[in-house]
Amino acid sequence: MARQKDKPDLSEAISRLVQLGLTSHDNQDRRQRRARKMAGDTIDRMGDATTTADAREIRKRDLLDGPEEFDRVRIDRPKRSKPIEP
């Protein structure tokens, strides 16, 4: 509040902070979608054209999602409700 040039009141300052938080989340989602699309396009270019389309889609999904073993340590995905059994 004190650092703003227009000296907003408390409710306006809080409103601005909330808006900043929401905006940064939108930008992060946009960056993640863009990165996933770029990775997918690269995988499509490098993929084995002799395999079936279904097999290529499964391989692509596996590469983009990563191994199941890493799911519990990824911070960009919600946690599983039950632990993975070895």
CSV table of N, CA and C in Angstrom, one decimal:
chain,number,residue,atom,x,y,z
A,1,MET,N,0.8,-1.2,0.0
A,1,MET,CA,0.0,0.0,0.0
A,1,MET,C,0.9,1.3,0.0
A,2,ALA,N,1.8,1.3,0.9
A,2,ALA,CA,2.7,2.5,1.0
A,2,ALA,C,3.6,2.7,-0.2
A,3,ARG,N,3.9,1.7,-0.9
A,3,ARG,CA,4.8,1.8,-2.1
A,3,ARG,C,4.1,2.3,-3.3
A,4,GLN,N,2.8,2.2,-3.4
A,4,GLN,CA,2.0,2.6,-4.5
A,4,GLN,C,2.0,4.2,-4.7
A,5,LYS,N,2.1,4.6,-5.9
A,5,LYS,CA,2.1,6.1,-6.1
A,5,LYS,C,0.8,6.7,-5.8
A,6,ASP,N,-0.3,6.0,-6.1
A,6,ASP,CA,-1.6,6.6,-5.9
A,6,ASP,C,-2.2,6.4,-4.5
A,7,LYS,N,-1.5,5.7,-3.6
A,7,LYS,CA,-1.8,5.5,-2.2
A,7,LYS,C,-3.3,4.9,-2.1
A,8,PRO,N,-3.5,3.7,-2.6
A,8,PRO,CA,-4.8,3.1,-2.4
A,8,PRO,C,-5.1,2.7,-1.0
A,9,ASP,N,-6.4,2.6,-0.7
A,9,ASP,CA,-6.8,2.1,0.6
A,9,ASP,C,-6.5,0.6,0.7
A,10,LEU,N,-6.7,0.1,1.9
A,10,LEU,CA,-6.4,-1.3,2.2
A,10,LEU,C,-7.2,-2.3,1.3
A,11,SER,N,-8.5,-2.0,1.1
A,11,SER,CA,-9.3,-3.0,0.3
A,11,SER,C,-8.8,-2.9,-1.2
A,12,GLU,N,-8.5,-1.7,-1.7
A,12,GLU,CA,-8.0,-1.6,-3.1
A,12,GLU,C,-6.6,-2.3,-3.2
A,13,ALA,N,-5.7,-2.2,-2.2
A,13,ALA,CA,-4.4,-2.8,-2.3
A,13,ALA,C,-4.6,-4.4,-2.3
A,14,ILE,N,-5.5,-4.9,-1.4
A,14,ILE,CA,-5.7,-6.3,-1.4
A,14,ILE,C,-6.3,-6.8,-2.7
A,15,SER,N,-7.2,-6.0,-3.3
A,15,SER,CA,-7.8,-6.4,-4.6
A,15,SER,C,-6.8,-6.5,-5.7
A,16,ARG,N,-5.8,-5.5,-5.7
A,16,ARG,CA,-4.8,-5.6,-6.6
A,16,ARG,C,-3.9,-6.8,-6.5
A,17,LEU,N,-3.6,-7.1,-5.2
A,17,LEU,CA,-2.8,-8.3,-5.0
A,17,LEU,C,-3.4,-9.6,-5.4
A,18,VAL,N,-4.7,-9.7,-5.2
A,18,VAL,CA,-5.5,-10.9,-5.6
A,18,VAL,C,-5.5,-10.9,-7.2
A,19,GLN,N,-5.7,-9.8,-7.8
A,19,GLN,CA,-5.7,-9.8,-9.3
A,19,GLN,C,-4.3,-10.2,-9.8
A,20,LEU,N,-3.2,-9.7,-9.2
A,20,LEU,CA,-1.9,-10.2,-9.6
A,20,LEU,C,-1.7,-11.7,-9.5
A,21,GLY,N,-2.2,-12.2,-8.4
A,21,GLY,CA,-2.1,-13.7,-8.1
A,21,GLY,C,-2.8,-14.4,-9.2
A,22,LEU,N,-4.0,-14.0,-9.5
A,22,LEU,CA,-4.8,-14.7,-10.5
A,22,LEU,C,-4.2,-14.6,-11.9
A,23,THR,N,-3.6,-13.4,-12.2
A,23,THR,CA,-3.0,-13.2,-13.5
A,23,THR,C,-1.8,-14.1,-13.7
A,24,SER,N,-0.9,-14.2,-12.7
A,24,SER,CA,0.3,-15.0,-12.8
A,24,SER,C,-0.1,-16.5,-13.0
A,25,HIS,N,-1.2,-16.9,-12.4
A,25,HIS,CA,-1.6,-18.3,-12.5
A,25,HIS,C,-2.0,-18.6,-14.0
A,26,ASP,N,-2.7,-17.6,-14.6
A,26,ASP,CA,-3.1,-17.8,-16.0
A,26,ASP,C,-1.9,-17.8,-16.9
A,27,ASN,N,-0.9,-17.0,-16.6
A,27,ASN,CA,0.3,-17.0,-17.4
A,27,ASN,C,1.0,-18.3,-17.3
A,28,GLN,N,1.1,-18.9,-16.1
A,28,GLN,CA,1.8,-20.1,-15.9
A,28,GLN,C,1.0,-21.2,-16.7
A,29,ASP,N,-0.3,-21.3,-16.6
A,29,ASP,CA,-1.1,-22.3,-17.4
A,29,ASP,C,-0.8,-22.2,-18.9
A,30,ARG,N,-0.7,-20.9,-19.3
A,30,ARG,CA,-0.5,-20.7,-20.8
A,30,ARG,C,0.9,-21.2,-21.1
A,31,ARG,N,1.9,-20.9,-20.3
A,31,ARG,CA,3.3,-21.4,-20.6
A,31,ARG,C,3.3,-22.9,-20.6
A,32,GLN,N,2.6,-23.6,-19.6
A,32,GLN,CA,2.6,-25.0,-19.6
A,32,GLN,C,2.0,-25.6,-20.8
A,33,ARG,N,0.8,-25.1,-21.2
A,33,ARG,CA,0.2,-25.6,-22.4
A,33,ARG,C,1.1,-25.4,-23.7
A,34,ARG,N,1.7,-24.2,-23.8
A,34,ARG,CA,2.6,-24.0,-24.9
A,34,ARG,C,3.8,-25.0,-24.9
A,35,ALA,N,4.4,-25.2,-23.7
A,35,ALA,CA,5.5,-26.1,-23.6
A,35,ALA,C,5.1,-27.5,-24.0
A,36,ARG,N,3.9,-27.9,-23.5
A,36,ARG,CA,3.4,-29.3,-23.9
A,36,ARG,C,3.2,-29.4,-25.4
A,37,LYS,N,2.6,-28.4,-26.0
A,37,LYS,CA,2.4,-28.4,-27.4
A,37,LYS,C,3.7,-28.5,-28.2
A,38,MET,N,4.7,-27.7,-27.8
A,38,MET,CA,6.0,-27.7,-28.5
A,38,MET,C,6.6,-29.1,-28.3
A,39,ALA,N,6.5,-29.7,-27.1
A,39,ALA,CA,7.1,-31.0,-26.9
A,39,ALA,C,6.4,-32.1,-27.8
A,40,GLY,N,5.1,-31.9,-27.8
A,40,GLY,CA,4.3,-32.9,-28.6
A,40,GLY,C,4.6,-32.8,-30.1
A,41,ASP,N,4.8,-31.6,-30.6
A,41,ASP,CA,5.1,-31.4,-32.0
A,41,ASP,C,6.5,-32.0,-32.3
A,42,THR,N,7.4,-31.8,-31.4
A,42,THR,CA,8.8,-32.4,-31.6
A,42,THR,C,8.7,-33.9,-31.6
A,43,ILE,N,7.9,-34.5,-30.7
A,43,ILE,CA,7.8,-35.9,-30.6
A,43,ILE,C,7.2,-36.4,-31.9
A,44,ASP,N,6.2,-35.7,-32.4
A,44,ASP,CA,5.5,-36.1,-33.7
A,44,ASP,C,6.6,-36.1,-34.8
A,45,ARG,N,7.4,-35.1,-34.9
A,45,ARG,CA,8.4,-35.0,-36.0
A,45,ARG,C,9.5,-36.2,-35.8
A,46,MET,N,9.8,-36.5,-34.6
A,46,MET,CA,10.8,-37.5,-34.4
A,46,MET,C,10.3,-39.0,-34.3
A,47,GLY,N,9.0,-39.1,-34.3
A,47,GLY,CA,8.3,-40.4,-34.1
A,47,GLY,C,8.6,-41.4,-35.2
A,48,ASP,N,8.4,-42.7,-34.8
A,48,ASP,CA,8.6,-43.7,-35.8
A,48,ASP,C,7.4,-43.9,-36.7
A,49,ALA,N,7.5,-43.5,-38.0
A,49,ALA,CA,6.4,-43.5,-38.9
A,49,ALA,C,5.9,-44.9,-39.3
A,50,THR,N,6.7,-45.9,-39.0
A,50,THR,CA,6.3,-47.3,-39.3
A,50,THR,C,5.4,-47.9,-38.3
A,51,THR,N,5.2,-47.3,-37.2
A,51,THR,CA,4.2,-47.9,-36.2
A,51,THR,C,2.8,-47.3,-36.5
A,52,THR,N,1.9,-47.9,-35.8
A,52,THR,CA,0.5,-47.5,-36.0
A,52,THR,C,0.2,-46.2,-35.3
A,53,ALA,N,-0.8,-45.5,-35.7
A,53,ALA,CA,-1.1,-44.2,-35.1
A,53,ALA,C,-1.5,-44.4,-33.6
A,54,ASP,N,-2.1,-45.5,-33.3
A,54,ASP,CA,-2.5,-45.7,-31.9
A,54,ASP,C,-1.2,-45.9,-31.0
A,55,ALA,N,-0.2,-46.6,-31.6
A,55,ALA,CA,1.0,-46.9,-30.8
A,55,ALA,C,1.8,-45.6,-30.7
A,56,ARG,N,1.8,-44.7,-31.7
A,56,ARG,CA,2.5,-43.4,-31.6
A,56,ARG,C,1.8,-42.5,-30.6
A,57,GLU,N,0.5,-42.5,-30.5
A,57,GLU,CA,-0.2,-41.7,-29.5
A,57,GLU,C,0.1,-42.2,-28.1
A,58,ILE,N,0.1,-43.5,-27.9
A,58,ILE,CA,0.5,-44.0,-26.6
A,58,ILE,C,1.9,-43.6,-26.2
A,59,ARG,N,2.8,-43.8,-27.1
A,59,ARG,CA,4.2,-43.4,-26.8
A,59,ARG,C,4.3,-41.9,-26.5
A,60,LYS,N,3.6,-41.1,-27.3
A,60,LYS,CA,3.7,-39.7,-27.1
A,60,LYS,C,3.1,-39.3,-25.7
A,61,ARG,N,2.0,-39.9,-25.4
A,61,ARG,CA,1.4,-39.6,-24.1
A,61,ARG,C,2.3,-40.0,-22.9
A,62,ASP,N,2.9,-41.2,-23.1
A,62,ASP,CA,3.9,-41.7,-22.0
A,62,ASP,C,5.0,-40.7,-21.9
A,63,LEU,N,5.6,-40.2,-23.0
A,63,LEU,CA,6.7,-39.3,-22.9
A,63,LEU,C,6.3,-38.0,-22.3
A,64,LEU,N,5.1,-37.4,-22.7
A,64,LEU,CA,4.7,-36.2,-22.2
A,64,LEU,C,4.3,-36.2,-20.7
A,65,ASP,N,3.7,-37.3,-20.3
A,65,ASP,CA,3.2,-37.5,-18.9
A,65,ASP,C,4.3,-37.9,-18.0
A,66,GLY,N,5.3,-38.6,-18.5
A,66,GLY,CA,6.4,-39.1,-17.7
A,66,GLY,C,6.1,-40.4,-17.0
A,67,PRO,N,7.0,-41.1,-16.4
A,67,PRO,CA,6.8,-42.3,-15.7
A,67,PRO,C,5.9,-42.2,-14.5
A,68,GLU,N,5.1,-43.2,-14.2
A,68,GLU,CA,4.2,-43.2,-13.0
A,68,GLU,C,5.0,-43.1,-11.7
A,69,GLU,N,6.2,-43.6,-11.7
A,69,GLU,CA,7.0,-43.5,-10.5
A,69,GLU,C,7.3,-42.1,-10.0
A,70,PHE,N,7.3,-41.2,-11.0
A,70,PHE,CA,7.6,-39.8,-10.6
A,70,PHE,C,6.3,-39.0,-10.2
A,71,ASP,N,5.2,-39.5,-10.4
A,71,ASP,CA,3.9,-38.8,-10.1
A,71,ASP,C,3.9,-38.2,-8.7
A,72,ARG,N,4.4,-39.0,-7.7
A,72,ARG,CA,4.3,-38.5,-6.3
A,72,ARG,C,5.3,-37.4,-6.0
A,73,VAL,N,6.3,-37.1,-6.8
A,73,VAL,CA,7.2,-36.0,-6.5
A,73,VAL,C,7.0,-34.8,-7.4
A,74,ARG,N,6.1,-34.9,-8.4
A,74,ARG,CA,5.8,-33.8,-9.3
A,74,ARG,C,5.0,-32.7,-8.6
A,75,ILE,N,5.4,-31.5,-8.7
A,75,ILE,CA,4.7,-30.4,-8.0
A,75,ILE,C,3.6,-29.8,-8.9
A,76,ASP,N,3.6,-30.1,-10.2
A,76,ASP,CA,2.7,-29.5,-11.1
A,76,ASP,C,1.4,-30.4,-11.3
A,77,ARG,N,1.3,-31.4,-10.5
A,77,ARG,CA,0.1,-32.3,-10.6
A,77,ARG,C,-0.4,-32.5,-9.2
A,78,PRO,N,-1.8,-32.8,-9.1
A,78,PRO,CA,-2.3,-33.1,-7.8
A,78,PRO,C,-1.8,-34.4,-7.3
A,79,LYS,N,-1.7,-34.6,-6.0
A,79,LYS,CA,-1.2,-35.8,-5.4
A,79,LYS,C,-2.3,-36.9,-5.5
A,80,ARG,N,-1.8,-38.1,-5.6
A,80,ARG,CA,-2.7,-39.3,-5.7
A,80,ARG,C,-3.3,-39.5,-4.3
A,81,SER,N,-4.5,-40.1,-4.2
A,81,SER,CA,-5.1,-40.4,-3.0
A,81,SER,C,-4.5,-41.6,-2.3
A,82,LYS,N,-3.9,-42.5,-3.0
A,82,LYS,CA,-3.3,-43.7,-2.4
A,82,LYS,C,-1.9,-43.8,-2.9
A,83,PRO,N,-1.0,-44.3,-2.1
A,83,PRO,CA,0.4,-44.4,-2.6
A,83,PRO,C,0.6,-45.5,-3.6
A,84,ILE,N,1.6,-45.4,-4.4
A,84,ILE,CA,1.9,-46.4,-5.4
A,84,ILE,C,2.6,-47.6,-4.7
A,85,GLU,N,2.1,-48.8,-5.0
A,85,GLU,CA,2.7,-49.9,-4.4
A,85,GLU,C,3.9,-50.4,-5.2
A,86,PRO,N,5.0,-50.8,-4.6
A,86,PRO,CA,6.2,-51.3,-5.4
A,86,PRO,C,5.9,-52.6,-6.1
